[in-house]
Short mmCIF file of C-alpha atoms and ligand atoms in Angstrom, two decimals:
data_model
loop_
_atom_site.label_atom_id
_atom_site.label_comp_id
_atom_site.label_asym_id
_atom_site.label_seq_id
_atom_site.Cartn_x
_atom_site.Cartn_y
_atom_site.Cartn_z
CA MET A 16 -0.14 0.08 0.09
CA TYR A 17 1.41 3.52 -0.88
CA TYR A 18 1.24 6.43 1.39
CA PRO A 19 1.22 9.70 0.22
CA PHE A 20 3.78 12.03 1.61
CA SER A 21 3.53 15.79 1.31
CA TRP A 22 7.20 17.50 1.97
CA PHE A 23 5.20 21.00 2.06
CA LYS A 24 2.99 19.65 5.08
CA SER A 25 6.25 18.41 7.22
CA ILE A 26 8.01 21.76 6.19
CA VAL A 27 5.17 23.35 7.69
CA ARG A 28 4.54 21.41 10.46
CA LEU A 29 8.60 21.68 11.53
CA CYS A 30 8.14 25.79 10.98
CA LEU A 31 5.16 25.85 13.24
CA PHE A 32 7.03 24.15 15.90
CA LEU A 33 10.06 26.37 15.77
CA ILE A 34 7.48 29.39 15.82
CA VAL A 35 5.75 28.11 18.84
CA PHE A 36 9.11 28.02 20.79
CA ALA A 37 10.31 31.60 19.00
CA LEU A 38 7.12 33.19 20.61
CA VAL A 39 7.74 31.29 23.91
CA GLY A 40 11.34 32.55 23.95
CA TRP A 41 10.10 36.39 22.86
CA TYR A 42 7.59 35.76 25.79
CA LEU A 43 11.02 35.25 27.94
CA ASP A 44 13.21 37.33 26.43
CA ASP A 45 15.46 34.34 24.96
CA MET A 46 14.41 33.81 21.85
CA LEU A 47 17.59 31.86 20.65
CA LEU A 48 17.72 29.73 23.82
CA ALA A 49 14.05 28.85 22.97
CA VAL A 50 14.61 27.77 19.19
CA ALA A 51 17.76 26.37 20.04
CA LEU A 52 15.74 24.25 22.81
CA GLY A 53 13.46 23.71 20.57
CA ALA A 54 15.65 22.16 17.37
CA THR A 55 17.65 19.85 20.15
CA GLY A 56 14.15 18.65 21.28
CA LEU A 57 13.54 18.24 18.03
CA LEU A 58 16.88 15.85 17.14
CA LEU A 59 16.63 14.22 20.34
CA LEU A 60 13.04 13.28 19.05
CA ASN A 61 14.85 11.68 15.58
CA TYR A 62 17.50 9.94 17.45
CA TRP A 63 14.62 8.44 19.21
CA HIS A 64 13.00 7.15 16.22
CA LEU A 65 16.25 6.04 14.69
CA TYR A 66 16.85 3.65 17.94
CA LYS A 67 13.15 2.38 17.59
CA LEU A 68 13.67 1.97 13.56
CA ASN A 69 17.00 -0.22 14.20
CA ARG A 70 15.19 -2.32 17.33
CA TRP A 71 12.39 -3.26 15.09
CA LEU A 72 14.71 -4.01 11.68
CA TRP A 73 17.21 -6.07 14.10
CA HIS A 74 15.86 -7.14 17.44
CA SER A 75 11.57 -7.45 16.90
CA ARG A 76 9.94 -10.54 15.58
CA LYS A 77 6.85 -8.57 15.14
CA MET A 78 6.62 -7.78 11.20
CA SER A 79 4.13 -5.23 11.54
CA PRO A 80 5.99 -1.66 12.22
CA PRO A 81 5.03 0.53 15.57
CA SER A 82 2.70 3.08 15.51
CA VAL A 83 4.30 6.27 14.85
CA ASN A 84 3.06 9.71 12.96
CA GLY A 85 4.27 11.93 10.57
CA LEU A 86 7.61 11.09 8.29
CA TRP A 87 8.83 8.22 10.49
CA GLU A 88 5.13 6.73 9.98
CA HIS A 89 5.83 7.62 5.99
CA ILE A 90 9.29 5.40 6.31
CA TYR A 91 8.08 2.51 8.62
CA GLU A 92 5.17 2.05 6.41
CA GLY A 93 7.83 2.12 3.13
CA ILE A 94 10.12 -0.68 4.87
CA TYR A 95 7.32 -2.59 5.68
CA TYR A 96 5.99 -2.85 2.27
CA LEU A 97 9.46 -4.02 0.90
CA GLN A 98 10.09 -6.41 3.45
CA ARG A 99 6.44 -8.04 2.63
CA ARG A 100 7.03 -7.90 -1.28
CA ASN A 101 10.34 -9.48 -0.75
CA ARG A 102 8.68 -11.93 1.35
CA ASN A 103 6.28 -13.06 -0.99
CA LYS A 104 8.85 -13.16 -3.67
CA ARG A 105 11.16 -15.12 -1.26
CA LYS A 106 7.97 -17.69 -0.96
CA GLU A 107 7.32 -17.77 -4.91
CA LEU A 108 10.87 -18.55 -6.18
CA GLY A 109 11.20 -20.92 -3.10
CA ALA A 110 8.20 -22.94 -4.38
CA LEU A 111 9.65 -23.02 -7.81
CA VAL A 112 13.24 -24.11 -7.08
CA LYS A 113 11.37 -26.88 -4.34
CA ARG A 114 9.05 -27.91 -7.78
CA PHE A 115 12.24 -27.73 -10.19
CA ARG A 116 14.20 -29.95 -7.75
CA GLU A 117 11.03 -32.59 -7.29
CA GLY A 118 11.49 -32.43 -11.22
CA SER A 119 14.89 -33.41 -11.35
CA GLU A 120 14.38 -35.83 -8.98
CA ALA A 121 11.75 -37.50 -10.48
CA LEU A 122 14.20 -37.91 -13.82
CA PRO A 123 15.34 -41.22 -15.14
CA ASP A 124 18.52 -39.96 -15.35
CA ALA A 125 21.65 -38.73 -13.45
CA ALA A 126 21.63 -35.09 -13.54
CA VAL A 127 24.57 -32.81 -12.03
CA VAL A 128 24.64 -28.88 -12.68
CA VAL A 129 28.31 -27.74 -12.27
CA ASP A 130 29.37 -23.83 -12.73
CA ALA A 131 32.38 -21.93 -14.62
CA LYS A 132 34.76 -23.41 -12.52
CA ALA A 133 33.59 -26.95 -12.76
CA CYS A 134 32.35 -27.33 -8.68
CA ILE A 135 29.47 -28.70 -8.31
CA ILE A 136 25.99 -26.94 -7.50
CA TRP A 137 23.55 -29.33 -7.43
CA CYS A 138 22.80 -33.03 -7.96
CA ASN A 139 19.62 -35.51 -8.16
CA ARG A 140 19.44 -38.59 -6.27
CA LEU A 141 20.31 -40.81 -8.94
CA ALA A 142 23.68 -38.86 -9.27
CA ARG A 143 23.82 -39.96 -6.08
CA LEU A 144 22.85 -43.38 -6.22
CA GLU A 145 25.03 -43.95 -10.01
CA LEU A 146 27.65 -41.54 -9.84
CA GLY A 147 28.87 -42.01 -6.13
CA LEU A 148 28.27 -38.21 -5.67
CA ARG A 149 27.32 -37.34 -2.12
CA TRP A 150 25.00 -34.46 -1.18
CA PRO A 151 25.78 -32.05 0.50
CA SER A 152 29.24 -32.49 1.08
CA ASP A 153 29.96 -32.61 -2.69
CA ALA A 154 28.77 -29.28 -2.95
CA GLY A 155 31.70 -26.86 -4.42
CA ARG A 156 33.69 -29.75 -4.85
CA ARG A 157 35.41 -30.20 -8.73
CA LEU A 158 33.49 -32.82 -10.79
CA ASP A 159 36.53 -33.88 -12.46
CA ASN A 160 37.90 -34.94 -9.17
CA LEU A 161 35.31 -36.99 -8.48
CA ILE A 162 34.64 -38.51 -11.97
CA ARG A 163 37.96 -39.97 -12.58
CA HIS A 164 37.59 -41.81 -15.76
CA PRO A 165 40.28 -40.67 -18.59
CA GLU A 166 37.65 -40.39 -20.94
CA PHE A 167 35.02 -38.74 -19.42
CA ILE A 168 38.12 -36.10 -18.24
CA GLN A 169 39.07 -36.00 -22.01
CA TYR A 170 35.47 -35.14 -22.75
CA PHE A 171 35.08 -32.72 -19.72
CA HIS A 172 37.88 -31.08 -20.63
CA ALA A 173 37.71 -31.02 -24.55
CA GLY A 174 34.60 -28.62 -24.29
CA LYS A 175 33.20 -30.20 -27.72
CA TYR A 176 29.86 -31.42 -26.26
CA HIS A 177 28.00 -31.99 -29.31
CA TYR A 178 28.11 -36.03 -29.02
CA PRO A 179 27.87 -38.12 -25.69
CA ILE A 180 30.36 -40.78 -24.67
CA GLU A 181 29.97 -43.92 -23.34
CA VAL A 182 32.00 -44.87 -20.27
CA PRO A 183 31.51 -47.33 -17.12
CA SER A 184 30.20 -46.59 -14.39
CA PRO A 185 32.29 -44.89 -11.32
CA LEU A 186 30.50 -47.34 -8.94
CA ASN A 187 29.87 -50.61 -10.80
CA PRO A 188 32.27 -51.21 -14.02
CA GLN A 189 29.22 -53.34 -15.58
CA LYS A 190 27.31 -50.78 -16.16
CA THR A 191 27.86 -48.68 -19.09
CA PHE A 192 26.49 -44.56 -18.67
CA GLU A 193 26.08 -42.32 -21.40
CA ASP A 194 27.42 -39.12 -20.56
CA ARG A 195 25.99 -36.02 -21.96
CA ILE A 196 27.04 -32.48 -21.37
CA MET A 197 24.93 -29.31 -21.93
CA PRO A 198 26.18 -26.15 -21.73
CA TYR A 199 24.08 -23.38 -20.58
CA GLY A 200 23.28 -19.90 -18.76
CA GLU A 201 26.69 -18.33 -17.69
CA GLU A 202 29.31 -20.68 -18.09
CA HIS A 203 27.03 -23.54 -16.18
CA LEU A 204 27.18 -26.89 -17.93
CA LEU A 205 24.53 -29.39 -16.88
CA LEU A 206 25.74 -33.14 -17.06
CA ILE A 207 23.17 -36.28 -17.68
CA ALA A 208 24.19 -39.90 -17.51
CA ARG A 209 21.75 -42.46 -18.82
CA ASP A 210 22.18 -46.07 -17.90
CA VAL A 211 22.82 -47.86 -21.52
CA THR A 212 24.19 -50.88 -20.20
CA ARG A 213 21.37 -52.91 -22.02
CA VAL A 214 21.54 -51.13 -25.01
CA SER A 215 25.48 -51.71 -25.02
CA GLN A 216 24.77 -55.37 -24.36
CA LEU A 217 22.29 -55.95 -27.01
CA GLU A 218 24.62 -54.04 -29.17
CA GLU A 219 27.74 -56.49 -28.63
CA MET A 220 25.71 -59.29 -28.53
CA ARG A 221 24.61 -58.40 -32.27
CA LYS A 222 27.73 -57.76 -33.22
CA ASP A 223 28.89 -61.59 -31.90
CA PHE A 224 26.52 -63.06 -33.26
CA VAL A 225 26.67 -61.74 -36.91
CA ALA A 226 30.23 -62.39 -36.76
CA ASN A 227 29.89 -65.80 -35.89
CA VAL A 228 27.39 -66.69 -38.01
CA SER A 229 29.01 -65.33 -41.17
CA HIS A 230 32.25 -67.47 -39.32
CA GLU A 231 29.91 -70.65 -39.21
CA LEU A 232 28.70 -70.12 -42.60
CA ARG A 233 31.74 -69.82 -44.52
CA THR A 234 33.19 -73.13 -44.24
CA PRO A 235 30.11 -74.97 -45.65
CA LEU A 236 29.85 -72.56 -48.61
CA THR A 237 33.40 -73.18 -49.38
CA VAL A 238 32.41 -76.86 -49.51
CA ILE A 239 29.55 -76.39 -51.43
CA ASN A 240 30.79 -73.84 -54.22
CA GLY A 241 34.02 -75.95 -54.30
CA TYR A 242 31.40 -79.40 -55.06
CA LEU A 243 29.11 -77.34 -57.68
CA GLU A 244 32.00 -76.02 -59.53
CA ILE A 245 33.13 -79.35 -60.34
CA LEU A 246 29.99 -80.37 -61.20
CA ALA A 247 29.20 -77.70 -63.09
CA GLY A 248 32.70 -78.28 -64.84
CA SER A 249 31.98 -81.86 -66.50
CA GLY A 250 29.48 -79.99 -68.32
CA ASP A 251 29.34 -83.03 -71.16
CA GLU A 252 28.44 -85.25 -69.22
CA LEU A 253 25.17 -83.35 -67.95
CA ASP A 254 21.79 -82.32 -69.69
CA PRO A 255 21.90 -78.77 -70.35
CA LEU A 256 18.78 -78.16 -67.56
CA THR A 257 20.81 -79.60 -64.94
CA GLN A 258 24.16 -77.38 -66.47
CA LYS A 259 22.46 -74.62 -66.10
CA ALA A 260 21.00 -75.24 -62.76
CA PHE A 261 24.82 -76.18 -61.68
CA LEU A 262 26.09 -73.10 -62.85
CA GLU A 263 23.04 -70.46 -61.47
CA MET A 264 23.46 -72.89 -57.84
CA SER A 265 27.56 -71.66 -58.28
CA SER A 266 26.88 -68.03 -59.13
CA GLN A 267 24.72 -67.75 -56.08
CA THR A 268 27.01 -69.17 -53.92
CA GLN A 269 29.63 -67.03 -54.74
CA ARG A 270 27.16 -64.04 -53.96
CA MET A 271 26.63 -65.51 -50.82
CA GLN A 272 30.20 -66.02 -49.85
CA SER A 273 30.95 -62.66 -50.96
CA LEU A 274 27.86 -61.16 -48.64
CA ILE A 275 29.83 -63.12 -45.77
CA GLU A 276 33.19 -61.97 -46.75
CA ASP A 277 31.83 -58.32 -46.37
CA LEU A 278 29.77 -59.11 -42.89
CA LEU A 279 33.08 -60.15 -41.54
CA VAL A 280 35.03 -57.09 -42.96
CA LEU A 281 32.20 -54.90 -41.51
CA SER A 282 32.35 -57.12 -37.57
CA ARG A 283 36.13 -56.80 -38.11
CA ILE A 284 36.16 -53.11 -38.70
CA GLU A 285 33.21 -52.53 -35.85
CA ALA A 286 35.25 -54.70 -33.20
CA SER A 287 38.69 -52.88 -34.22
CA SER A 288 40.61 -51.31 -31.58
CA GLU A 289 43.74 -50.75 -33.49
CA ARG A 290 44.97 -47.45 -32.99
CA ILE A 291 44.74 -45.23 -36.15
CA TYR A 292 47.96 -43.34 -35.18
CA GLU A 293 50.38 -46.29 -35.11
CA ASN A 294 50.59 -46.76 -38.87
CA THR A 295 50.97 -44.88 -41.84
CA VAL A 296 49.09 -45.42 -45.38
CA ASP A 297 50.56 -44.15 -48.62
CA MET A 298 47.33 -43.40 -49.77
CA PRO A 299 48.70 -42.74 -53.52
CA ALA A 300 50.62 -45.97 -53.64
CA MET A 301 47.21 -47.77 -52.44
CA LEU A 302 45.10 -46.10 -54.74
CA ARG A 303 47.57 -47.23 -57.89
CA GLN A 304 46.81 -50.86 -56.86
CA ILE A 305 43.29 -50.28 -56.61
CA LYS A 306 43.61 -48.57 -60.23
CA LEU A 307 44.56 -51.74 -61.48
CA GLU A 308 41.49 -53.65 -59.99
CA ALA A 309 39.24 -51.36 -60.91
CA ASP A 310 40.65 -51.49 -64.83
CA ALA A 311 40.06 -54.83 -64.57
CA LEU A 312 36.09 -54.33 -63.29
CA ASN A 313 36.19 -51.94 -66.21
CA LYS A 314 36.16 -53.87 -68.94
CA ASP A 315 33.08 -54.69 -69.95
CA LYS A 316 31.85 -50.88 -68.72
CA GLY A 317 34.25 -49.04 -70.88
CA HIS A 318 34.45 -46.12 -68.34
CA THR A 319 37.10 -43.58 -68.67
CA ILE A 320 38.48 -43.91 -65.17
CA ALA A 321 41.53 -41.05 -63.99
CA PHE A 322 43.13 -40.66 -61.29
CA HIS A 323 44.20 -37.07 -60.00
CA LEU A 324 46.74 -38.12 -57.01
CA ASP A 325 48.53 -35.65 -54.98
CA GLU A 326 51.86 -37.86 -54.73
CA GLY A 327 53.41 -38.40 -51.46
CA VAL A 328 50.83 -37.55 -49.07
CA LYS A 329 50.64 -40.22 -46.34
CA ILE A 330 48.19 -40.14 -43.57
CA TYR A 331 47.82 -42.23 -40.15
CA GLY A 332 45.46 -44.89 -40.51
CA ILE A 333 44.98 -48.71 -41.27
CA GLU A 334 45.89 -49.98 -44.60
CA THR A 335 43.55 -52.88 -44.87
CA GLU A 336 40.19 -50.56 -43.98
CA LEU A 337 41.25 -47.42 -45.69
CA ARG A 338 41.83 -49.88 -48.88
CA SER A 339 38.09 -51.32 -48.53
CA ALA A 340 36.59 -48.21 -48.10
CA CYS A 341 38.15 -46.35 -51.43
CA SER A 342 38.09 -49.22 -53.47
CA ASN A 343 34.15 -49.57 -52.40
CA LEU A 344 33.38 -46.32 -53.54
CA ILE A 345 35.41 -46.56 -56.71
CA PHE A 346 33.54 -50.09 -57.65
CA ASN A 347 30.46 -48.71 -56.95
CA ALA A 348 31.34 -46.11 -59.12
CA ILE A 349 31.89 -48.21 -61.93
CA ASN A 350 29.03 -50.66 -61.39
CA TYR A 351 26.31 -47.75 -61.16
CA THR A 352 27.53 -45.72 -63.81
CA PRO A 353 26.24 -46.45 -67.18
CA PRO A 354 28.78 -48.06 -69.75
CA GLY A 355 31.14 -45.27 -71.40
CA GLY A 356 30.76 -42.97 -68.27
CA HIS A 357 33.54 -40.57 -66.99
CA ILE A 358 34.66 -41.47 -63.42
CA ASP A 359 37.38 -39.25 -61.48
CA VAL A 360 39.66 -40.11 -58.28
CA TYR A 361 40.67 -37.48 -56.40
CA TRP A 362 43.31 -37.52 -53.75
CA SER A 363 44.49 -33.67 -52.71
CA VAL A 364 45.25 -31.61 -50.03
CA THR A 365 42.97 -29.37 -49.06
CA LYS A 366 43.68 -26.09 -46.90
CA ASP A 367 42.50 -28.12 -43.85
CA GLY A 368 43.69 -31.17 -44.52
CA VAL A 369 43.54 -33.59 -47.34
CA LYS A 370 39.99 -34.95 -49.46
CA PHE A 371 39.61 -38.27 -51.44
CA ALA A 372 36.72 -37.89 -53.90
CA VAL A 373 34.70 -40.47 -56.20
CA LYS A 374 33.06 -38.38 -58.93
CA ASP A 375 31.06 -40.44 -61.40
CA ASP A 376 28.66 -38.88 -64.09
CA GLY A 377 25.86 -41.85 -63.80
CA ASP A 378 22.73 -41.56 -63.28
CA GLY A 379 22.64 -39.74 -59.69
CA ILE A 380 20.60 -40.72 -56.47
CA GLU A 381 17.42 -38.92 -55.85
CA GLN A 382 17.56 -36.79 -52.35
CA ARG A 383 15.63 -38.98 -50.50
CA HIS A 384 17.90 -42.06 -50.83
CA LEU A 385 21.30 -39.87 -49.51
CA SER A 386 21.11 -40.21 -46.00
CA ARG A 387 20.05 -44.09 -45.80
CA LEU A 388 22.57 -45.27 -47.99
CA THR A 389 25.28 -46.35 -45.42
CA GLU A 390 22.33 -48.45 -43.78
CA ARG A 391 23.25 -52.13 -43.82
CA PHE A 392 21.61 -53.78 -46.93
CA TYR A 393 20.03 -50.21 -47.93
CA ARG A 394 19.91 -50.15 -51.85
CA VAL A 395 18.31 -47.62 -54.17
CA ASP A 396 17.29 -50.06 -56.67
CA LYS A 397 17.34 -53.57 -55.27
CA ALA A 398 16.67 -55.52 -58.68
CA ARG A 399 19.70 -53.37 -60.41
CA SER A 400 21.92 -53.72 -57.30
CA ARG A 401 21.41 -57.78 -57.63
CA LYS A 402 22.73 -58.23 -60.58
CA THR A 403 25.80 -56.06 -60.04
CA GLY A 404 26.44 -58.36 -57.23
CA GLY A 405 26.44 -55.75 -54.98
CA SER A 406 26.03 -56.90 -51.06
CA GLY A 407 24.05 -53.86 -49.88
CA LEU A 408 27.17 -53.59 -47.39
CA GLY A 409 29.57 -51.71 -49.40
CA LEU A 410 28.90 -47.99 -47.82
CA SER A 411 28.18 -49.63 -44.60
CA ILE A 412 31.83 -50.89 -44.31
CA VAL A 413 32.81 -47.06 -45.80
CA LYS A 414 31.06 -45.78 -42.84
CA HIS A 415 32.52 -47.66 -39.86
CA VAL A 416 35.86 -47.11 -41.56
CA LEU A 417 35.76 -43.27 -41.75
CA ASN A 418 34.30 -43.36 -38.07
CA HIS A 419 36.89 -45.33 -37.53
CA HIS A 420 39.39 -42.76 -38.80
CA ASN A 421 37.58 -39.40 -37.30
CA SER A 422 36.06 -38.95 -40.64
CA GLN A 423 32.61 -39.02 -42.20
CA LEU A 424 31.09 -39.86 -45.70
CA GLN A 425 29.41 -37.48 -47.70
CA ILE A 426 27.73 -37.87 -51.02
CA THR A 427 26.34 -35.03 -53.27
CA SER A 428 24.07 -36.05 -56.44
CA VAL A 429 22.16 -34.88 -58.93
CA VAL A 430 19.87 -37.40 -60.59
CA GLY A 431 20.65 -37.42 -64.37
CA GLU A 432 23.62 -35.88 -63.78
CA GLY A 433 26.18 -37.99 -61.53
CA SER A 434 27.07 -38.33 -57.84
CA VAL A 435 30.18 -37.45 -55.67
CA PHE A 436 31.29 -39.57 -52.88
CA PHE A 437 34.03 -37.78 -50.41
CA PHE A 438 35.56 -37.57 -47.27
CA ASN A 439 37.85 -35.41 -45.38
CA PHE A 440 41.03 -35.78 -42.79
CA ASP A 441 42.04 -33.14 -40.62
CA ALA A 442 45.57 -32.18 -40.77
CA GLU A 443 46.53 -34.03 -38.44
CA MET A 444 46.02 -36.81 -39.84
CA ILE A 445 48.56 -36.55 -42.57
CA ALA A 446 51.55 -38.08 -41.68
CA SER A 447 53.85 -36.99 -44.11
CA GLN A 448 53.31 -34.65 -47.42
CA ASP A 449 56.65 -34.00 -50.29
CA PRO A 450 57.54 -31.06 -50.29
CA VAL A 451 56.00 -29.29 -53.66
CA LEU A 452 58.66 -29.16 -55.99
P1 ADP B 518 25.95 -52.47 -52.93
O1 ADP B 518 26.65 -53.79 -52.31
O2 ADP B 518 24.38 -52.85 -53.44
O3 ADP B 518 26.71 -51.82 -54.03
P2 ADP B 518 26.30 -50.22 -51.22
O4 ADP B 518 26.13 -49.97 -50.26
O5 ADP B 518 27.86 -50.30 -51.72
O6 ADP B 518 25.42 -52.00 -51.81
O7 ADP B 518 25.68 -49.07 -52.03
C1 ADP B 518 24.29 -49.07 -51.67
C2 ADP B 518 23.38 -48.34 -52.65
O8 ADP B 518 23.89 -47.10 -53.01
C3 ADP B 518 23.55 -49.54 -54.10
O9 ADP B 518 22.46 -50.08 -54.38
C4 ADP B 518 23.38 -47.82 -55.03
O10 ADP B 518 21.83 -48.32 -55.48
C5 ADP B 518 23.84 -46.77 -54.68
N1 ADP B 518 24.91 -46.28 -55.10
C6 ADP B 518 26.22 -46.51 -54.33
N2 ADP B 518 27.00 -46.09 -55.35
C7 ADP B 518 26.58 -45.13 -55.83
C8 ADP B 518 27.04 -44.46 -57.39
N3 ADP B 518 28.17 -43.85 -57.90
N4 ADP B 518 25.94 -44.52 -58.20
C9 ADP B 518 24.70 -44.34 -58.11
N5 ADP B 518 24.21 -45.29 -56.91
C10 ADP B 518 25.08 -45.74 -56.02
#
């Protein structure tokens, strides 16, 4: 509530007060002394009010102010009003914080908030249970002193939070957590840790299953294929239908064999823990070898294939994997470009690193397929892919190889004009580069 205050009235009242003292002084023949006494009285009265105000502010339990008049009433009411307003605000904020905490306690994930200095501001119940944080004793302690997994520490300090990482739980190494950090506000960070143990176990099981099945199928298929080749070879003794059946069976088992080989390559790359920075690959030399295979594959198609290689640019990586990725892209260009096309293969230094690209002037691929091309067994035109003998795993292999080498497959394509499949490596992936002559 606002109490109107009039300075004019207040000054008039002060003047009247002093005039009364002046008149009394005039009557008693000492006007100055009387006015001085009046002013001193007024001063003492104000000191008394200050004393009362101080008592009320610091020592009284009463919310409502003492009843006084004049200017002091106005001051008391003002302070009382501000106090009431602050109290209501505090209540509202308290209720908001309570609701937020209750909400985050109900989260199915562990959540921790840290400030710009990596000190814990707050954590929820699951963070205490799953990450071993203690509350409130860990408040203000650095998060990287409490979660000590090296991968987490590296992720925490790298500052690149656009992807999550998977790390074992600090309390139970059997459990896997997906840690994701989200920056917000004034350099605050929110860590969300989600239990993905079951997902990663299923993923492991899937990888093992595919690898084992492919491995187990390999031997019986080799035996069947061997016998079929012998039987199909003894052509003269067989009637044409049986011979045709043997030839067809032989070609289908070969297709199955190449499918299984691709599945095994994919499983090997997925499970690979080889370090990419321990070996160097002479890419131009490797691409020249692939060129020989490409020329052999190109016999029927008659494409014009040109390799544009920046000589002497070696990179860190795993040769078998990179060979598989590059040859898949080159062979795809040969297989999916109509006869007589033009294919260009580039290995060139760029301003940020080095780039590999395969460009063809084939039929191109519609935009809607591009994002799905690297899925296993995804084909644009199933019938045509089968005819070319493709397993549908080629681009999946490329994706995994590049993932392992910290890169990504990129595709641009225009229907009727052709496609470009390319990837870049950062400058730090370049192991050596011949000086430009
Ligand atoms: P596949 O073993 O069937 O070739 P890939 O994973 O290598 O499988 O390729 C997936 C699909 O992408 C292919 O079926 C094909 O339709 C399409 N594709 C790949 N490369 C090209 C290309 N250079 N031009 C047109 N289509 C392509």
